[in-house]
mmCIF file of C-alpha atoms in Angstrom:
data_model
loop_
_atom_site.group_PDB
_atom_site.id
_atom_site.type_symbol
_atom_site.label_atom_id
_atom_site.label_comp_id
_atom_site.label_asym_id
_atom_site.label_seq_id
_atom_site.Cartn_x
_atom_site.Cartn_y
_atom_site.Cartn_z
ATOM 1 C CA MET A 131 0.000 0.000 0.000
ATOM 2 C CA LYS A 132 2.836 2.418 0.827
ATOM 3 C CA VAL A 133 4.470 1.656 -2.535
ATOM 4 C CA LYS A 134 1.242 2.505 -4.373
ATOM 5 C CA ILE A 135 0.927 5.822 -2.529
ATOM 6 C CA VAL A 136 4.526 6.760 -3.350
ATOM 7 C CA LEU A 137 4.004 5.876 -7.035
ATOM 8 C CA CYS A 138 0.827 8.001 -7.175
ATOM 9 C CA LEU A 139 2.646 10.987 -5.656
ATOM 10 C CA LEU A 140 5.515 10.602 -8.129
ATOM 11 C CA LEU A 141 3.111 10.456 -11.068
ATOM 12 C CA LEU A 142 1.235 13.528 -9.804
ATOM 13 C CA PHE A 143 4.452 15.493 -9.290
ATOM 14 C CA SER A 144 5.785 14.499 -12.700
ATOM 15 C CA GLY A 145 2.492 15.558 -14.286
ATOM 16 C CA VAL A 146 2.625 18.980 -12.657
ATOM 17 C CA THR A 147 6.258 19.552 -13.614
ATOM 18 C CA SER A 148 5.584 18.455 -17.196
ATOM 19 C CA MET A 149 2.666 20.931 -17.422
ATOM 20 C CA GLU A 150 4.883 23.744 -16.116
ATOM 21 C CA ALA A 151 7.565 22.755 -18.640
ATOM 22 C CA ARG A 152 5.017 23.083 -21.419
ATOM 23 C CA GLY A 153 4.029 26.584 -20.259
ATOM 24 C CA PHE A 154 0.874 25.753 -18.294
ATOM 25 C CA ARG A 155 1.279 27.820 -15.124
ATOM 26 C CA ARG A 156 -1.046 29.422 -12.613
ATOM 27 C CA ILE A 157 -2.229 32.838 -13.756
ATOM 28 C CA ASP A 158 -1.358 35.738 -11.474
ATOM 29 C CA ARG A 159 -4.187 38.220 -12.050
ATOM 30 C CA GLU A 160 -2.481 40.858 -9.834
ATOM 31 C CA ILE A 161 -5.802 41.775 -8.224
ATOM 32 C CA GLN A 162 -4.207 42.464 -4.845
ATOM 33 C CA LYS A 163 -1.589 44.744 -6.440
ATOM 34 C CA LEU A 164 -4.299 47.281 -7.337
ATOM 35 C CA VAL A 165 -4.652 49.471 -4.241
ATOM 36 C CA PHE A 166 -8.173 50.860 -3.843
ATOM 37 C CA VAL A 167 -7.974 51.810 -0.155
ATOM 38 C CA PRO A 168 -4.465 51.830 1.373
ATOM 39 C CA LYS A 169 -3.369 50.278 4.629
ATOM 40 C CA GLY A 170 -3.621 52.450 7.748
ATOM 41 C CA GLN A 171 -6.894 54.260 6.982
ATOM 42 C CA TRP A 172 -9.983 54.318 9.176
ATOM 43 C CA MET A 173 -13.497 54.017 7.796
ATOM 44 C CA ALA A 174 -16.769 55.076 9.423
ATOM 45 C CA GLY A 175 -20.274 55.233 8.059
ATOM 46 C CA GLY A 176 -23.666 53.611 8.060
ATOM 47 C CA THR A 177 -26.722 52.500 6.129
ATOM 48 C CA VAL A 178 -30.344 53.549 6.572
ATOM 49 C CA SER A 179 -33.547 52.023 5.221
ATOM 50 C CA TYR A 180 -37.178 53.008 5.790
ATOM 51 C CA SER A 181 -40.536 51.878 4.420
ATOM 52 C CA GLU A 182 -44.118 52.596 5.410
ATOM 53 C CA HIS A 183 -47.641 51.719 4.329
ATOM 54 C CA ASN A 184 -51.115 53.134 4.960
ATOM 55 C CA GLU A 185 -54.267 51.283 3.899
ATOM 56 C CA LYS A 186 -57.781 52.745 3.912
ATOM 57 C CA ASN A 187 -60.720 50.575 2.860
ATOM 58 C CA LEU A 188 -58.394 48.510 0.652
ATOM 59 C CA ASN A 189 -59.803 45.612 -1.383
ATOM 60 C CA PHE A 190 -57.451 43.229 -3.165
ATOM 61 C CA LEU A 191 -58.538 39.770 -4.371
ATOM 62 C CA VAL A 192 -59.716 37.917 -1.233
ATOM 63 C CA LEU A 193 -58.645 40.760 1.081
ATOM 64 C CA LYS A 194 -61.519 43.090 1.947
ATOM 65 C CA ASP A 195 -61.870 46.342 3.901
ATOM 66 C CA VAL A 196 -58.247 46.528 5.021
ATOM 67 C CA GLU A 197 -57.578 49.436 7.395
ATOM 68 C CA GLY A 198 -54.096 49.862 8.817
ATOM 69 C CA ILE A 199 -50.764 51.623 9.047
ATOM 70 C CA GLY A 200 -47.208 50.429 9.590
ATOM 71 C CA TYR A 201 -43.532 51.087 9.026
ATOM 72 C CA THR A 202 -40.077 49.514 9.200
ATOM 73 C CA PHE A 203 -36.993 51.537 10.136
ATOM 74 C CA LYS A 204 -33.394 50.311 10.184
ATOM 75 C CA VAL A 205 -30.119 52.129 10.902
ATOM 76 C CA SER A 206 -26.694 50.507 10.949
ATOM 77 C CA PRO A 207 -23.541 52.560 11.806
ATOM 78 C CA TYR A 208 -20.102 50.931 11.610
ATOM 79 C CA VAL A 209 -16.378 51.609 11.993
ATOM 80 C CA GLY A 210 -13.351 49.777 10.613
ATOM 81 C CA TYR A 211 -9.600 49.891 10.155
ATOM 82 C CA PHE A 212 -7.556 48.854 7.091
ATOM 83 C CA PHE A 213 -4.846 46.587 8.481
ATOM 84 C CA LYS A 214 -3.853 45.703 4.914
ATOM 85 C CA ASP A 215 -4.344 47.271 1.473
ATOM 86 C CA ASN A 216 -8.009 46.800 0.429
ATOM 87 C CA ILE A 217 -8.853 44.769 3.568
ATOM 88 C CA ALA A 218 -10.527 46.189 6.682
ATOM 89 C CA ALA A 219 -11.767 44.746 9.972
ATOM 90 C CA GLY A 220 -14.361 46.438 12.140
ATOM 91 C CA ALA A 221 -17.604 46.417 14.102
ATOM 92 C CA ARG A 222 -21.217 47.268 13.267
ATOM 93 C CA PHE A 223 -24.293 48.060 15.356
ATOM 94 C CA THR A 224 -27.831 47.740 13.985
ATOM 95 C CA TYR A 225 -31.183 48.953 15.284
ATOM 96 C CA ASN A 226 -34.378 47.753 13.613
ATOM 97 C CA ARG A 227 -37.931 48.776 14.522
ATOM 98 C CA THR A 228 -41.077 47.292 12.936
ATOM 99 C CA TYR A 229 -44.586 48.588 13.690
ATOM 100 C CA LEU A 230 -48.026 47.464 12.448
ATOM 101 C CA ASN A 231 -51.497 48.561 13.534
ATOM 102 C CA MET A 232 -54.440 47.178 11.557
ATOM 103 C CA GLU A 233 -57.915 48.200 12.687
ATOM 104 C CA ASN A 234 -59.694 45.796 10.340
ATOM 105 C CA PHE A 235 -58.753 42.842 8.150
ATOM 106 C CA ASP A 236 -61.317 40.653 6.317
ATOM 107 C CA LEU A 237 -60.454 37.496 4.410
ATOM 108 C CA ASN A 238 -63.246 36.430 2.037
ATOM 109 C CA LEU A 239 -62.760 32.872 0.750
ATOM 110 C CA GLY A 240 -66.389 32.259 -0.263
ATOM 111 C CA GLU A 241 -69.917 32.472 1.054
ATOM 112 C CA ASP A 242 -69.317 29.962 3.839
ATOM 113 C CA LEU A 243 -65.792 30.982 4.791
ATOM 114 C CA ASN A 244 -65.184 34.554 5.906
ATOM 115 C CA ILE A 245 -62.556 35.544 8.442
ATOM 116 C CA SER A 246 -62.621 38.957 10.122
ATOM 117 C CA LEU A 247 -59.865 40.251 12.400
ATOM 118 C CA LYS A 248 -59.839 43.574 14.208
ATOM 119 C CA ASN A 249 -57.307 45.590 16.185
ATOM 120 C CA ILE A 250 -54.177 43.715 15.078
ATOM 121 C CA TYR A 251 -51.106 45.230 16.708
ATOM 122 C CA TYR A 252 -47.435 44.317 16.287
ATOM 123 C CA LEU A 253 -44.254 46.013 17.515
ATOM 124 C CA GLU A 254 -40.695 44.655 17.485
ATOM 125 C CA GLN A 255 -37.355 46.255 18.320
ATOM 126 C CA LYS A 256 -34.160 44.463 17.422
ATOM 127 C CA TYR A 257 -30.546 45.176 18.386
ATOM 128 C CA GLU A 258 -27.567 43.572 16.643
ATOM 129 C CA ALA A 259 -23.791 43.685 17.113
ATOM 130 C CA SER A 260 -21.449 42.411 14.369
ATOM 131 C CA GLY A 261 -17.794 41.882 13.697
ATOM 132 C CA PHE A 262 -16.867 42.083 10.028
ATOM 133 C CA LEU A 263 -14.027 41.633 7.564
ATOM 134 C CA ARG A 264 -14.404 43.654 4.349
ATOM 135 C CA THR A 265 -12.402 43.209 1.129
ATOM 136 C CA TYR A 266 -12.377 45.803 -1.673
ATOM 137 C CA MET A 267 -11.631 45.358 -5.362
ATOM 138 C CA PRO A 268 -11.551 48.235 -7.887
ATOM 139 C CA VAL A 269 -13.539 48.046 -11.108
ATOM 140 C CA GLY A 270 -10.740 47.748 -13.675
ATOM 141 C CA LYS A 271 -8.095 50.290 -12.719
ATOM 142 C CA SER A 272 -10.617 52.826 -11.462
ATOM 143 C CA LYS A 273 -9.938 54.680 -8.213
ATOM 144 C CA ILE A 274 -13.575 55.797 -7.985
ATOM 145 C CA PHE A 275 -15.726 52.692 -8.481
ATOM 146 C CA GLY A 276 -15.141 49.465 -6.602
ATOM 147 C CA LEU A 277 -16.757 46.250 -5.425
ATOM 148 C CA PHE A 278 -16.624 44.935 -1.883
ATOM 149 C CA ASN A 279 -17.624 41.857 0.018
ATOM 150 C CA GLU A 280 -18.263 41.909 3.755
ATOM 151 C CA ALA A 281 -18.107 38.743 5.868
ATOM 152 C CA ARG A 282 -20.054 39.104 9.147
ATOM 153 C CA LEU A 283 -20.577 37.333 12.426
ATOM 154 C CA THR A 284 -23.682 38.806 14.093
ATOM 155 C CA TYR A 285 -25.492 38.387 17.386
ATOM 156 C CA GLY A 286 -28.977 39.841 17.735
ATOM 157 C CA TYR A 287 -31.439 40.422 20.558
ATOM 158 C CA SER A 288 -35.060 41.461 20.025
ATOM 159 C CA VAL A 289 -38.202 42.113 22.061
ATOM 160 C CA GLY A 290 -41.673 42.290 20.597
ATOM 161 C CA LYS A 291 -45.371 42.376 21.303
ATOM 162 C CA ASN A 292 -48.369 41.350 19.211
ATOM 163 C CA SER A 293 -52.045 41.440 20.088
ATOM 164 C CA THR A 294 -55.542 41.078 18.617
ATOM 165 C CA GLY A 295 -58.953 42.244 19.776
ATOM 166 C CA SER A 296 -59.847 44.590 22.617
ATOM 167 C CA GLY A 297 -61.645 44.565 25.941
ATOM 168 C CA THR A 298 -62.682 41.092 27.063
ATOM 169 C CA GLU A 299 -61.556 39.657 23.709
ATOM 170 C CA TYR A 300 -58.022 41.007 24.001
ATOM 171 C CA ASP A 301 -55.240 38.487 23.360
ATOM 172 C CA GLY A 302 -51.614 39.579 23.712
ATOM 173 C CA THR A 303 -48.236 37.881 23.343
ATOM 174 C CA TYR A 304 -44.844 39.122 24.505
ATOM 175 C CA GLN A 305 -41.724 37.582 22.956
ATOM 176 C CA VAL A 306 -37.949 37.641 23.372
ATOM 177 C CA ALA A 307 -35.587 36.310 20.684
ATOM 178 C CA HIS A 308 -31.860 35.698 20.192
ATOM 179 C CA ASN A 309 -30.242 35.032 16.846
ATOM 180 C CA LEU A 310 -26.795 34.207 15.494
ATOM 181 C CA GLN A 311 -25.931 34.912 11.860
ATOM 182 C CA ILE A 312 -22.898 34.009 9.763
ATOM 183 C CA GLY A 313 -22.837 35.368 6.229
ATOM 184 C CA VAL A 314 -21.609 37.741 3.542
ATOM 185 C CA ALA A 315 -22.978 40.998 2.128
ATOM 186 C CA PRO A 316 -21.689 42.104 -1.312
ATOM 187 C CA GLY A 317 -21.938 45.678 -2.514
ATOM 188 C CA LEU A 318 -20.755 48.519 -4.730
ATOM 189 C CA THR A 319 -18.980 51.712 -3.663
ATOM 190 C CA ALA A 320 -18.396 54.989 -5.521
ATOM 191 C CA PHE A 321 -16.156 57.787 -4.227
ATOM 192 C CA VAL A 322 -17.738 61.242 -4.411
ATOM 193 C CA SER A 323 -14.620 62.885 -2.921
ATOM 194 C CA ASP A 324 -11.178 61.855 -1.675
ATOM 195 C CA TRP A 325 -12.592 61.010 1.750
ATOM 196 C CA ALA A 326 -16.243 60.000 1.189
ATOM 197 C CA SER A 327 -18.110 57.382 -0.836
ATOM 198 C CA VAL A 328 -21.665 56.205 -1.468
ATOM 199 C CA GLU A 329 -22.312 52.498 -0.922
ATOM 200 C CA VAL A 330 -25.065 50.183 -2.125
ATOM 201 C CA SER A 331 -25.280 46.709 -0.583
ATOM 202 C CA VAL A 332 -27.766 43.848 -0.481
ATOM 203 C CA GLY A 333 -28.976 41.779 2.463
ATOM 204 C CA VAL A 334 -26.776 39.239 4.191
ATOM 205 C CA MET A 335 -26.497 35.818 2.550
ATOM 206 C CA GLY A 336 -25.528 32.937 4.810
ATOM 207 C CA PHE A 337 -26.731 30.937 7.805
ATOM 208 C CA ASN A 338 -29.104 32.131 10.519
ATOM 209 C CA PHE A 339 -30.002 30.514 13.853
ATOM 210 C CA LYS A 340 -32.843 31.896 15.984
ATOM 211 C CA TRP A 341 -34.211 31.066 19.458
ATOM 212 C CA GLN A 342 -37.564 32.599 20.394
ATOM 213 C CA ASP A 343 -39.562 32.449 23.656
ATOM 214 C CA GLN A 344 -43.133 33.699 24.060
ATOM 215 C CA LYS A 345 -45.667 34.281 26.813
ATOM 216 C CA THR A 346 -49.346 34.815 25.956
ATOM 217 C CA ASN A 347 -51.670 36.682 28.330
ATOM 218 C CA GLN A 348 -49.017 36.246 31.048
ATOM 219 C CA VAL A 349 -50.096 32.603 31.356
ATOM 220 C CA GLU A 350 -49.232 30.401 28.370
ATOM 221 C CA SER A 351 -45.601 29.876 27.324
ATOM 222 C CA GLY A 352 -44.196 28.836 23.958
ATOM 223 C CA SER A 353 -40.871 28.574 22.153
ATOM 224 C CA ARG A 354 -39.497 28.252 18.655
ATOM 225 C CA ARG A 355 -36.139 27.270 17.175
ATOM 226 C CA VAL A 356 -35.265 28.108 13.559
ATOM 227 C CA SER A 357 -32.209 27.314 11.421
ATOM 228 C CA SER A 358 -31.992 28.572 7.848
ATOM 229 C CA GLY A 359 -29.592 29.135 4.972
ATOM 230 C CA ASN A 360 -29.980 31.847 2.357
ATOM 231 C CA PHE A 361 -27.677 32.220 -0.644
ATOM 232 C CA LYS A 362 -29.811 34.307 -2.998
ATOM 233 C CA ILE A 363 -29.742 38.060 -3.590
ATOM 234 C CA ASP A 364 -32.919 39.841 -2.488
ATOM 235 C CA LEU A 365 -33.394 43.046 -4.476
ATOM 236 C CA PHE A 366 -35.947 44.224 -1.892
ATOM 237 C CA SER A 367 -33.288 44.317 0.841
ATOM 238 C CA ILE A 368 -31.008 46.903 -0.792
ATOM 239 C CA ASN A 369 -29.299 49.320 1.629
ATOM 240 C CA ILE A 370 -27.819 52.719 0.725
ATOM 241 C CA GLY A 371 -25.304 54.530 2.927
ATOM 242 C CA MET A 372 -22.274 56.779 3.218
ATOM 243 C CA THR A 373 -18.731 55.851 4.252
ATOM 244 C CA PHE A 374 -16.032 58.299 5.346
ATOM 245 C CA TYR A 375 -12.305 57.492 5.157
ATOM 246 C CA LEU A 376 -9.934 59.111 7.644
#
């Protein structure tokens, strides 16, 4: 068996050396030799996203008489240091708030199946802390436009409340959740001056683990555990922000 392994290694080595002798060598694309952001600089910035909706007597397919308002707000400041040309390490903090208040919601599935919900309320606040490693690459030899990829390790903590009905028919649930996320977030940057750039990035792609505990009406308890993987780009999760280089 040892003789066979030695023969295989000799054949592999001879094959590699023969390929190099014929001119087949690994291509050095010199990507790292193109300096987009030099070593020793600090970066600081953030991304902000906001969306809201307001429905008044809305009818859409099986949805009837929808009355409600809601919004989602997210802000994410960060700071980093370039310990090597085009490569930075840093930290990010994220705050996310989601609010929904629907006074009426009817679901009409036929004459014998109608569902009506009133006074639907939902509020969640989420806090996240991340460590990241970001790598830049210029577009061609441009010193203005570049691509970046950010690898993140994130821990999140959230508290939320949801309820339906009012008075004697009130039903409310309070929940606490923890999540751990490992993933990447690609993006595009464009310098608008020597020290500032505009960045566009998409949502994080990777693995997410979530632990959630609930208590309903201060009596009933429940829990949920979720593990998921996401490796597709969601165009509805685009973030726009500014980064300053010091």
